[in-house]
PDB file of C-alpha atoms in Angstrom:
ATOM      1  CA  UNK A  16      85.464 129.161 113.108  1.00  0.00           C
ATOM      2  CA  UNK A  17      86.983 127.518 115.174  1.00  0.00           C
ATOM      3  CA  UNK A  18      87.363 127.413 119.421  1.00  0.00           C
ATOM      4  CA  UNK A  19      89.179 125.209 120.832  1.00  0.00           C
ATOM      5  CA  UNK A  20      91.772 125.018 124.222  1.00  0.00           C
ATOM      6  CA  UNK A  21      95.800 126.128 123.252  1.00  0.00           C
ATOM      7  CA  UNK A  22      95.238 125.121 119.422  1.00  0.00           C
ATOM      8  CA  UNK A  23      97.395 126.909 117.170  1.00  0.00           C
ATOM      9  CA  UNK A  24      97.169 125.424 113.207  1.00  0.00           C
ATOM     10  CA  UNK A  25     100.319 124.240 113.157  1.00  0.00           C
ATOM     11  CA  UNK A  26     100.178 122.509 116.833  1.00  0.00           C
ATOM     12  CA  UNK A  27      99.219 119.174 115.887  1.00  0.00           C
ATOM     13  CA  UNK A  28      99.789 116.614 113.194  1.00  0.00           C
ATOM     14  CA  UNK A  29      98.450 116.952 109.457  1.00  0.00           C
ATOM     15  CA  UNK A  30      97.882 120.667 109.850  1.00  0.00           C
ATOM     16  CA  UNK A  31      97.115 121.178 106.454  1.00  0.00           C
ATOM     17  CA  UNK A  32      93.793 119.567 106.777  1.00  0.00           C
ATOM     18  CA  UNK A  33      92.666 121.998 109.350  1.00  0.00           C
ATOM     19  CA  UNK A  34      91.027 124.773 108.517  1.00  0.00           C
ATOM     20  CA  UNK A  35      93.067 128.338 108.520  1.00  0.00           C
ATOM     21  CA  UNK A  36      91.106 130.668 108.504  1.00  0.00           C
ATOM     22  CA  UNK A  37      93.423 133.517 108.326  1.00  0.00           C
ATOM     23  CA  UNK A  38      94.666 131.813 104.621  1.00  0.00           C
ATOM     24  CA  UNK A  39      90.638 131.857 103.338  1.00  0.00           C
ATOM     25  CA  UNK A  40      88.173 134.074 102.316  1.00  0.00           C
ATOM     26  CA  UNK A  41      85.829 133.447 103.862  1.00  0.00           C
ATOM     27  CA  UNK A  42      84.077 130.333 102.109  1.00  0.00           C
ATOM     28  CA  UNK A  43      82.394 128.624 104.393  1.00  0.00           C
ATOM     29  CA  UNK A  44      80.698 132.166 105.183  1.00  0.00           C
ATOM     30  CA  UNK A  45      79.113 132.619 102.025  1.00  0.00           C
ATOM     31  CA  UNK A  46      79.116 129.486  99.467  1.00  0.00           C
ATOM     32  CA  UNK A  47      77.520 126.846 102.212  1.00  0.00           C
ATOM     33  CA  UNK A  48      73.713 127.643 103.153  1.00  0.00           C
ATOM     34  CA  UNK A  49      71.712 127.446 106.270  1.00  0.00           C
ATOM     35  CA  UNK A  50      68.530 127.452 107.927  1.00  0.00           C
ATOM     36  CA  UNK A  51      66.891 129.196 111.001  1.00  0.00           C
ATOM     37  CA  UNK A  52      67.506 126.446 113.586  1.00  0.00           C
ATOM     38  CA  UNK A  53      68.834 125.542 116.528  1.00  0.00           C
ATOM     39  CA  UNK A  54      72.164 125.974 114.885  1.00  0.00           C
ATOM     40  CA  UNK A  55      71.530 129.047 113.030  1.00  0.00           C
ATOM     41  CA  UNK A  56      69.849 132.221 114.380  1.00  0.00           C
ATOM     42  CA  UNK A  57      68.851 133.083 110.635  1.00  0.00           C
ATOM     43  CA  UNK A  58      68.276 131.739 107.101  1.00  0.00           C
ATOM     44  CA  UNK A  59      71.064 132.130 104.763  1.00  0.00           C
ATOM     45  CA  UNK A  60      71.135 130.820 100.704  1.00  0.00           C
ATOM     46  CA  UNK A  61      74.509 129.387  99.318  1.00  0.00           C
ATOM     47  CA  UNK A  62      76.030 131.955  97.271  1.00  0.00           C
ATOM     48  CA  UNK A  63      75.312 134.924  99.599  1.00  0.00           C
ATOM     49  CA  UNK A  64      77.544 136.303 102.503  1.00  0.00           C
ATOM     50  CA  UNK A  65      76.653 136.082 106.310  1.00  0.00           C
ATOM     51  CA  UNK A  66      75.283 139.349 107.799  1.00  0.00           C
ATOM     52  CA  UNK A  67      78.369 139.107 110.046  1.00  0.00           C
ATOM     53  CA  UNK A  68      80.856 138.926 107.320  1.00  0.00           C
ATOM     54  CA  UNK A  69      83.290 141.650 107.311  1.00  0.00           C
ATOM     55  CA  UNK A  70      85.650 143.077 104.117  1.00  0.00           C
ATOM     56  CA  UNK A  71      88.476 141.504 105.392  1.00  0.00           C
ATOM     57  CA  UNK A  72      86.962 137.796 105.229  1.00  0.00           C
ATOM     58  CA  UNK A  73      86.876 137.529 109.125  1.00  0.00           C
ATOM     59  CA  UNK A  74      83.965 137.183 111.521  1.00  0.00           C
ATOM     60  CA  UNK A  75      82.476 140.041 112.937  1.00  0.00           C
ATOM     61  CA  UNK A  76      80.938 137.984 115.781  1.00  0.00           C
ATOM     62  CA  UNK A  77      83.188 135.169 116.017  1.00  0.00           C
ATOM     63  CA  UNK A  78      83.579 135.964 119.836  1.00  0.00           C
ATOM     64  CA  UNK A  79      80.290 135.637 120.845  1.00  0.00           C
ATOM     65  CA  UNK A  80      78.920 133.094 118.145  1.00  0.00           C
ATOM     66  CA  UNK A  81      77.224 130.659 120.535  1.00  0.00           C
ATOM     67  CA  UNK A  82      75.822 133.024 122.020  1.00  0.00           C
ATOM     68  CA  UNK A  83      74.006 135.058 119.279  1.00  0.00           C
ATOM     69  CA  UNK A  84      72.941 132.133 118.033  1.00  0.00           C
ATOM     70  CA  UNK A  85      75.791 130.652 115.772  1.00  0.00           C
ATOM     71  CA  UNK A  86      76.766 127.452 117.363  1.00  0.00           C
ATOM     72  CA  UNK A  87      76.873 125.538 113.726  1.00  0.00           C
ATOM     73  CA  UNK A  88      79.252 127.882 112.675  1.00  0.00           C
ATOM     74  CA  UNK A  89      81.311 127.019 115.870  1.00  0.00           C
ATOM     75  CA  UNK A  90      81.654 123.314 115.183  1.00  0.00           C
ATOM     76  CA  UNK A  91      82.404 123.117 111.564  1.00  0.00           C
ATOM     77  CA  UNK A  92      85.729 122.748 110.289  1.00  0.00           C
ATOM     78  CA  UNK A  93      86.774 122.414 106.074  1.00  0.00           C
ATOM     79  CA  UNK A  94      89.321 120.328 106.665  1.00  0.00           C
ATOM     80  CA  UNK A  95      91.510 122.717 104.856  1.00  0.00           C
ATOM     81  CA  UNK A  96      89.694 123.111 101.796  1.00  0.00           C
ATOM     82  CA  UNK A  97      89.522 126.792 101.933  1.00  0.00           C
ATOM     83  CA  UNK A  98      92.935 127.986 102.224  1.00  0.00           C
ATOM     84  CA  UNK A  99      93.606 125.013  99.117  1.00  0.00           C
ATOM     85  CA  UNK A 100      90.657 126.594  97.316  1.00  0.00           C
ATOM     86  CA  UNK A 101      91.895 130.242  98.190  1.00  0.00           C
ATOM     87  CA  UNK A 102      95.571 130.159  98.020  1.00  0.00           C
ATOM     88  CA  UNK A 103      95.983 127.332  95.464  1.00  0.00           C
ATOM     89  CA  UNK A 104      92.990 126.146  93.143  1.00  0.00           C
ATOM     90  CA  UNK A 105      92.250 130.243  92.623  1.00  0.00           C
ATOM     91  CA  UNK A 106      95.638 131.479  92.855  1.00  0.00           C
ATOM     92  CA  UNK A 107      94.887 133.728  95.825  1.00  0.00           C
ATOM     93  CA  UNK A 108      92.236 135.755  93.814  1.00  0.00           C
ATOM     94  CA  UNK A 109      88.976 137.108  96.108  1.00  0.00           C
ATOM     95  CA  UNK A 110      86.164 135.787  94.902  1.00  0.00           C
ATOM     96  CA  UNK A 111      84.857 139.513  95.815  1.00  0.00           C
ATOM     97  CA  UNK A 112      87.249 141.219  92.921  1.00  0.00           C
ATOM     98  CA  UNK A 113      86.564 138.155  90.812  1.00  0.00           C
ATOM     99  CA  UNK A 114      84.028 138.373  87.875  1.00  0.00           C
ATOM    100  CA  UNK A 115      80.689 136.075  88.720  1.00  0.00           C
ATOM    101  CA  UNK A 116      81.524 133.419  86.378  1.00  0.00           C
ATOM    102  CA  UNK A 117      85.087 132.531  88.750  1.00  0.00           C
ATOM    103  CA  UNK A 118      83.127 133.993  91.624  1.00  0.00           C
ATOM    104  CA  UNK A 119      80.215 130.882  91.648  1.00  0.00           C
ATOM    105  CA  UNK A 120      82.783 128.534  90.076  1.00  0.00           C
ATOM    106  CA  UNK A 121      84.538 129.151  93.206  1.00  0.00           C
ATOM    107  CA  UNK A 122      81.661 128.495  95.309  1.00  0.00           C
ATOM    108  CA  UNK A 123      81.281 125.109  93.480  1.00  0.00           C
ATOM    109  CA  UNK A 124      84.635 123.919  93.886  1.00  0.00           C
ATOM    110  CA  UNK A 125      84.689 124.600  97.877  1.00  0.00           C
ATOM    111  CA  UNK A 126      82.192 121.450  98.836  1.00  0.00           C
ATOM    112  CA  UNK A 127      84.106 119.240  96.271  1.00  0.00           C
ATOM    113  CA  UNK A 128      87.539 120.395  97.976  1.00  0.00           C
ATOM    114  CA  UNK A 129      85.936 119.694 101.500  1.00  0.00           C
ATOM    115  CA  UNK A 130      85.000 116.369 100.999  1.00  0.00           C
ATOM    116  CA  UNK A 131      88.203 115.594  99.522  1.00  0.00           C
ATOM    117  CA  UNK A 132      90.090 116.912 102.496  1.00  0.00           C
ATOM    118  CA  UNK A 133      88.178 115.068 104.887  1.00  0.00           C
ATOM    119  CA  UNK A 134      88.476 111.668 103.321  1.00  0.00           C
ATOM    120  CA  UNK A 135      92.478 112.459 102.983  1.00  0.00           C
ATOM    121  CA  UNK A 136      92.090 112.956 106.906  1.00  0.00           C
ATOM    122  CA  UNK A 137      90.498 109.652 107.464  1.00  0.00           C
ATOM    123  CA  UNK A 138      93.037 108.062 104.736  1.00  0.00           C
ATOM    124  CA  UNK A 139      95.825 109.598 106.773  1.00  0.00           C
ATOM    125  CA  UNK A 140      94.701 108.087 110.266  1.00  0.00           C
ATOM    126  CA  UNK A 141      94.186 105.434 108.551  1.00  0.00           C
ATOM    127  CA  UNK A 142      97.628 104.686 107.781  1.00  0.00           C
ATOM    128  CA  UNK A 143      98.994 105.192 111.438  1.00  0.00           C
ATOM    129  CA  UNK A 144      96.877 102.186 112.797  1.00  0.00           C
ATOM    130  CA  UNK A 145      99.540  99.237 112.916  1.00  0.00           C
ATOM    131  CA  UNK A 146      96.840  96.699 112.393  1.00  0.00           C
ATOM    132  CA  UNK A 147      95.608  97.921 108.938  1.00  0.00           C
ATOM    133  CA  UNK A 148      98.981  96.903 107.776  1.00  0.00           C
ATOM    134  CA  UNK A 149      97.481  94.577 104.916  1.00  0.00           C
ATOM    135  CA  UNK A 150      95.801  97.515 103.514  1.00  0.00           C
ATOM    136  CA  UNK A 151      98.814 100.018 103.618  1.00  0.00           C
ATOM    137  CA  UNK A 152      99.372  99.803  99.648  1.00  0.00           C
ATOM    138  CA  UNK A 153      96.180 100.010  99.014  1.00  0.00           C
ATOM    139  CA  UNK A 154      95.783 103.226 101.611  1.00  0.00           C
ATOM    140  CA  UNK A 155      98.510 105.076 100.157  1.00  0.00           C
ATOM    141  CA  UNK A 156      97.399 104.295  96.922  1.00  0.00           C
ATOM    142  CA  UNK A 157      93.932 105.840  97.676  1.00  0.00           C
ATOM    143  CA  UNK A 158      95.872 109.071  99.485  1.00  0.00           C
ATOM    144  CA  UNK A 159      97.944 109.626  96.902  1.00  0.00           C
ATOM    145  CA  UNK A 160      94.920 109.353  94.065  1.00  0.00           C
ATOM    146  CA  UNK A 161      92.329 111.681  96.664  1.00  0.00           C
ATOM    147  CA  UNK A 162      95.476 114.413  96.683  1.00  0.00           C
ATOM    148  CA  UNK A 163      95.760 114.677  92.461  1.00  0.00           C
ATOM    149  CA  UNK A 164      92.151 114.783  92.347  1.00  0.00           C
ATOM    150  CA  UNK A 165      92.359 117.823  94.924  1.00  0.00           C
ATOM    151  CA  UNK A 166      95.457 119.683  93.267  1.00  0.00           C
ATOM    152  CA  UNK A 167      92.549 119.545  89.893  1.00  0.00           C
ATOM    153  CA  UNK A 168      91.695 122.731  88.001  1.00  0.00           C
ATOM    154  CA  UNK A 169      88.260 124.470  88.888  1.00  0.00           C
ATOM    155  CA  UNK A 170      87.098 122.894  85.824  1.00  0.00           C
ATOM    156  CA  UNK A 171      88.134 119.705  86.983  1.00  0.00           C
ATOM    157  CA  UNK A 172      86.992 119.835  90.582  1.00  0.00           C
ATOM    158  CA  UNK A 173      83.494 120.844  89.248  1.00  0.00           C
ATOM    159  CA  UNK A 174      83.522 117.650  87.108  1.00  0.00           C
ATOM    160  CA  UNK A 175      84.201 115.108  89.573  1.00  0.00           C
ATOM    161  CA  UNK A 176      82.091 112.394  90.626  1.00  0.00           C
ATOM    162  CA  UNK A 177      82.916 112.911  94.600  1.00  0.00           C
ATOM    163  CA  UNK A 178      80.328 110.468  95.548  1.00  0.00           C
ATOM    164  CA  UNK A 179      81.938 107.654  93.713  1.00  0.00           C
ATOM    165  CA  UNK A 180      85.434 108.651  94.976  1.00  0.00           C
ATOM    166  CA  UNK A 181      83.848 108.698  98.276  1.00  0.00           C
ATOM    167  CA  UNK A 182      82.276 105.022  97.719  1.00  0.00           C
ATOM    168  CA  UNK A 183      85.268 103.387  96.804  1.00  0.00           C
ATOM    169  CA  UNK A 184      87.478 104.770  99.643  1.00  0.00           C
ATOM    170  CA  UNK A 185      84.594 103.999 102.012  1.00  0.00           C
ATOM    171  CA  UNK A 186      84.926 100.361 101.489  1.00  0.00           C
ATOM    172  CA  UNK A 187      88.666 100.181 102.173  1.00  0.00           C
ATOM    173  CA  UNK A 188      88.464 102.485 105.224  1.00  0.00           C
ATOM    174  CA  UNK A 189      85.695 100.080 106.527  1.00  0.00           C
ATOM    175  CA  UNK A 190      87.988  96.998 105.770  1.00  0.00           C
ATOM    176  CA  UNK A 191      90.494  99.253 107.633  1.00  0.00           C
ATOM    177  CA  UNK A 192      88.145  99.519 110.645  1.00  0.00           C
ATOM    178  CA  UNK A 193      87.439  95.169 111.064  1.00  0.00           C
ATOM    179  CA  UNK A 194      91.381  95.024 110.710  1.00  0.00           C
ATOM    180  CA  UNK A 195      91.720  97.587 113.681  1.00  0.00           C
ATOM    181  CA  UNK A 196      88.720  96.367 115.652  1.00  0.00           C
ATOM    182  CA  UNK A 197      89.323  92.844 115.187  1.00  0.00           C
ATOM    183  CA  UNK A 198      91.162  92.202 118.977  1.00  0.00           C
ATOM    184  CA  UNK A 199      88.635  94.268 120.542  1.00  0.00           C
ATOM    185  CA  UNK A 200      85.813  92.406 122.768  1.00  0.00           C
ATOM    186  CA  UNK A 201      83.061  94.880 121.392  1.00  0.00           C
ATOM    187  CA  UNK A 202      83.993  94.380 117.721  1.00  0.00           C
ATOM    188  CA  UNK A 203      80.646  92.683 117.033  1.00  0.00           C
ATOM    189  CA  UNK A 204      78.861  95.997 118.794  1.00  0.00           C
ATOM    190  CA  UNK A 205      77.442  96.682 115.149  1.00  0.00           C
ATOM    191  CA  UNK A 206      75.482 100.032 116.039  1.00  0.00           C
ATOM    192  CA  UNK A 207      76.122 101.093 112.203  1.00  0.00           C
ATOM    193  CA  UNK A 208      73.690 103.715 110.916  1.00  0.00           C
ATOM    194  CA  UNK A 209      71.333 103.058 114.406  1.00  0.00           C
ATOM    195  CA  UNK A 210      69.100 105.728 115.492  1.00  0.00           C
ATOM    196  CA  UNK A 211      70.507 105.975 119.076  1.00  0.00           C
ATOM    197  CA  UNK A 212      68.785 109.843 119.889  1.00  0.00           C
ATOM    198  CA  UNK A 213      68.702 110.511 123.228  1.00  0.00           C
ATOM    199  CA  UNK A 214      69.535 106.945 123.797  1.00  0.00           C
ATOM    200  CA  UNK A 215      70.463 106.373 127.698  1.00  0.00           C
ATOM    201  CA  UNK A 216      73.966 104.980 127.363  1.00  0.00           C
ATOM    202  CA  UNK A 217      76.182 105.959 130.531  1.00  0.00           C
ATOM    203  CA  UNK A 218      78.777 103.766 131.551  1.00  0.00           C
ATOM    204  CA  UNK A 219      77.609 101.928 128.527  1.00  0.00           C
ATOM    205  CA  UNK A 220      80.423  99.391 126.989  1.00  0.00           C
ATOM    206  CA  UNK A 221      80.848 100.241 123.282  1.00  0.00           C
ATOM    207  CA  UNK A 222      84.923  99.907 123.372  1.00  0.00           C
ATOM    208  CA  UNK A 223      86.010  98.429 119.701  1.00  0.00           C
ATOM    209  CA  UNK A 224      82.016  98.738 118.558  1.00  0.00           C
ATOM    210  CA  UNK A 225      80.945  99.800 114.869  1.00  0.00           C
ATOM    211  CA  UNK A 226      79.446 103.231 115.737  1.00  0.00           C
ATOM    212  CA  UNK A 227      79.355 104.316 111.693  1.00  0.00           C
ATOM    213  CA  UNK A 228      76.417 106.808 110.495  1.00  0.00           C
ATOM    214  CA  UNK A 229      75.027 106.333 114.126  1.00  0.00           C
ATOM    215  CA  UNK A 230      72.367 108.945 114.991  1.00  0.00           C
ATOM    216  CA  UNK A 231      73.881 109.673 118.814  1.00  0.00           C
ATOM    217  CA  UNK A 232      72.186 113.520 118.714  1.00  0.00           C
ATOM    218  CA  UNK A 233      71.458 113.785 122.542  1.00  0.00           C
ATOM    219  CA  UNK A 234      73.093 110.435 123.616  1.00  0.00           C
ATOM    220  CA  UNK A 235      74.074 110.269 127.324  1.00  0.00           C
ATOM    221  CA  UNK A 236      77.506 108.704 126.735  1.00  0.00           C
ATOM    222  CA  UNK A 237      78.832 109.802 130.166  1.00  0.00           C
ATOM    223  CA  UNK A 238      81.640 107.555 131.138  1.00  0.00           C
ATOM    224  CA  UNK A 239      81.328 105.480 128.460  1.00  0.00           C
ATOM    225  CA  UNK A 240      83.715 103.195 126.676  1.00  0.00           C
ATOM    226  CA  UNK A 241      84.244 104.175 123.754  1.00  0.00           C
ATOM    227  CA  UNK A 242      88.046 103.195 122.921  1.00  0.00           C
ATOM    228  CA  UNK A 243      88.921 101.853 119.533  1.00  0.00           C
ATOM    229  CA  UNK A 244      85.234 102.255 118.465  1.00  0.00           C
ATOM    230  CA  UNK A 245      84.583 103.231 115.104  1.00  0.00           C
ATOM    231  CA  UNK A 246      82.748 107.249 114.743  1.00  0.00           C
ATOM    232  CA  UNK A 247      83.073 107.585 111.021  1.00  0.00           C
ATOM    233  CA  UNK A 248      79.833 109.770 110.341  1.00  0.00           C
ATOM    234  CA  UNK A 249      78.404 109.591 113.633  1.00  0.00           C
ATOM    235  CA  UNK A 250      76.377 112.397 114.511  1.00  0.00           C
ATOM    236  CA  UNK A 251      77.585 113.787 118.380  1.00  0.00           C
ATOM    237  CA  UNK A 252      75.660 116.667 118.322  1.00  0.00           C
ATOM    238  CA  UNK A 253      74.804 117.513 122.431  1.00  0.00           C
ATOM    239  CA  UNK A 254      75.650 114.236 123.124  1.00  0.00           C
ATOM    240  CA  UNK A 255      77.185 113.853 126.837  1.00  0.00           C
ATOM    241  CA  UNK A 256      80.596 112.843 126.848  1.00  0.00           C
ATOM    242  CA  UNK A 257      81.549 113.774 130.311  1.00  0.00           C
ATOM    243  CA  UNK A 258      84.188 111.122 131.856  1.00  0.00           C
ATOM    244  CA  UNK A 259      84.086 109.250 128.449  1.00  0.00           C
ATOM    245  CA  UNK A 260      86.957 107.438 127.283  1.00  0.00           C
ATOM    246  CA  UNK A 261      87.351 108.343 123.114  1.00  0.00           C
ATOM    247  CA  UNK A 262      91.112 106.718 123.507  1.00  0.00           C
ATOM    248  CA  UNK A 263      92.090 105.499 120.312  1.00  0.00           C
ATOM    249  CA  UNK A 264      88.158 105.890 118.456  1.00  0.00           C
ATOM    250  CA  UNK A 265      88.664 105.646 114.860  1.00  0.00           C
ATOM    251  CA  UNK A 266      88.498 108.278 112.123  1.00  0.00           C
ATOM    252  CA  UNK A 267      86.201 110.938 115.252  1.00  0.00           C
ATOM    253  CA  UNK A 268      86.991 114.569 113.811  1.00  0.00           C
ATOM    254  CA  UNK A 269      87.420 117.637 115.354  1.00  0.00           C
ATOM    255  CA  UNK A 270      83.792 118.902 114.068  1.00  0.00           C
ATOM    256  CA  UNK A 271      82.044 115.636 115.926  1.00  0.00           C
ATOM    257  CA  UNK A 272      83.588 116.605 119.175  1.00  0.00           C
ATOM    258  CA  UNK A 273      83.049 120.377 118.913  1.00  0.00           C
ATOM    259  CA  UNK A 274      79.457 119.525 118.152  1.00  0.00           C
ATOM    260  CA  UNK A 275      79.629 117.325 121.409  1.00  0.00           C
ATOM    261  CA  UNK A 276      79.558 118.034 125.058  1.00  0.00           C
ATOM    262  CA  UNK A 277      82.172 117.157 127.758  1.00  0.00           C
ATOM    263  CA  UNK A 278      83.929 117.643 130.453  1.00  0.00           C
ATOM    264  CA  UNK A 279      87.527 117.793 132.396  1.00  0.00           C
ATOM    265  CA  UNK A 280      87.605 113.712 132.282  1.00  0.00           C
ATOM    266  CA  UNK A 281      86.248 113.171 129.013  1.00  0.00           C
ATOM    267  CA  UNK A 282      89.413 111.366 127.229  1.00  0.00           C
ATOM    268  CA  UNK A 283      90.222 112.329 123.473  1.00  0.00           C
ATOM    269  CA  UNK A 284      92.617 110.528 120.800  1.00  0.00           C
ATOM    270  CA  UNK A 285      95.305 113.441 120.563  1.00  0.00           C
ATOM    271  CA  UNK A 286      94.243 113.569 117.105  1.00  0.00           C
ATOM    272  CA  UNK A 287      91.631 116.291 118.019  1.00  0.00           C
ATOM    273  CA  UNK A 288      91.489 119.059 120.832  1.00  0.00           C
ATOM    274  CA  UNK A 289      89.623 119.557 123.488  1.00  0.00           C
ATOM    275  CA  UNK A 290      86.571 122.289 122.649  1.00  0.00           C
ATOM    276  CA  UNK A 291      86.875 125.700 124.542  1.00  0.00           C
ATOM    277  CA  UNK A 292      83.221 125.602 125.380  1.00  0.00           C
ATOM    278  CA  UNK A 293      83.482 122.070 127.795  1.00  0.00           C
ATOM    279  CA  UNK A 294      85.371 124.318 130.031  1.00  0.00           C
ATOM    280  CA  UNK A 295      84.051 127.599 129.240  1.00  0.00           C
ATOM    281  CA  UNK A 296      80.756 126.929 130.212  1.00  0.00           C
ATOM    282  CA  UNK A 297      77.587 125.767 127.751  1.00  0.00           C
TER     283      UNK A 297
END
């Protein structure tokens, strides 16, 4: 689903945790849910396809998706889950030929994969920052365990405790963050988990601050200074980042910018790209 300026999957670093939709069928489509909202033009359970689904796994308004509507579906990304679940976990069988036991199995397996995939892309940014150097061992260590637990058998994948996994990286990705923020004048910014909605923060100095689990929905971040702060599980939906400077912002995904807005002079880590819809109009 997703929209963004010149970006071709294999464009940018760690590829494989981006999704390809071309390599999927179509999970995020039909096993996720979602509710009439802002986001969503209708209500959908998990388990059944999108209206706009077509046979051939591909969506039949991907086009014109913000504009019918669909802007959720616009900003989320698996990470590369479903082309792993797809192509590798299932053996490139459609869940649609499948029979239903494989068929909801399937549908289990793609959340589990997801969060997997995006704590192996924080664990891989993770291990480019020169000052988490102590941690290294312990980083790879955590990659390399998050990747077998991924490469698991549905039965396996629908067994796992992903919220413990999840816990125990968390606290060496946060002892990752302090080591990379620990030179920065706005390292003791602690703004972790704050309820910042629609908070009035242009030109505001957060460089190097603890941003984690903020609620930013709505935030006016225009030229803000935001370098080296840390976005892990912030929430940027319509939050202004026109003229901001993201340089070097720790573990921000492609998903929290799409969900953002900006401009021409909004500055980005070249770990994400820059969303079609800052340029293309709003």
């Amino acid at each position: 689903m997703r929209e963004h300026e010149g970006d071709r999957v294999g464009d940018r670093p760690g590829a494989e945790l981006r999704g390809d939709c071309g390599s999927c069928f179509g999970l995020c489509c039909v096993a996720l849910p979602f509710a009439r909202s802002a986001d969503f033009a209708v209500d959908k359970d998990a388990g059944t396809p999108c209206a706009n689904l077509r046979t051939d796994h591909r969506c039949g308004i991907h086009t014109t998706l913000r504009e019918r509507g669909f802007t959720g579906c616009t900003v989320y990304d698996c990470f590369g889950a479903g082309q792993r679940v797809s192509q590798v976990t299932f053996g490139g069988r459609d869940w649609r030929t499948g029979p239903p036991e494989r068929t909801r199995r399937m549908f289990d397996v793609f959340p589990v994969v997801r969060q997997l995939h995006e704590l192996l892309w924080y664990l891989t940014e993770a291990l480019t920052l020169p000052a988490a150097r102590p941690v290294h061992a312990d980083l790879r260590g955590a990659l390399t365990d998050t990747e077998r637990l991924a490469e698991g058998t549905p039965e396996e994948l629908a067994a796992l405790d992903v919220a413990a996994h999840r816990h125990r990286v968390n606290a060496l990705l946060l002892r990752t963050s302090e080591l990379a923020r620990a030179g920065s004048r706005g390292r003791k910014k602690n703004r972790r988990n704050a309820d910042l909605m629609g908070a009035r923060l242009k030109g505001a100095d957060l460089a190097g601050a603890d941003l984690r689990g903020a609620y930013l929905i709505a935030a006016d971040l225009t030229g803000a200074d935001l370098r080296g702060a840390d976005l892990i599980g912030a929430d940027l939906r319509d939050a202004e980042l026109s003229d901001a400077d993201l340089t070097g912002a720790l573990f921000l995904t492609q998903p929290q910018v799409d969900a953002a807005r900006g401009g021409p002079g909004t500055r980005l880590p070249d770990s994400v790209a820059r969303p079609v819809h800052w340029t293309a109009g709003r």
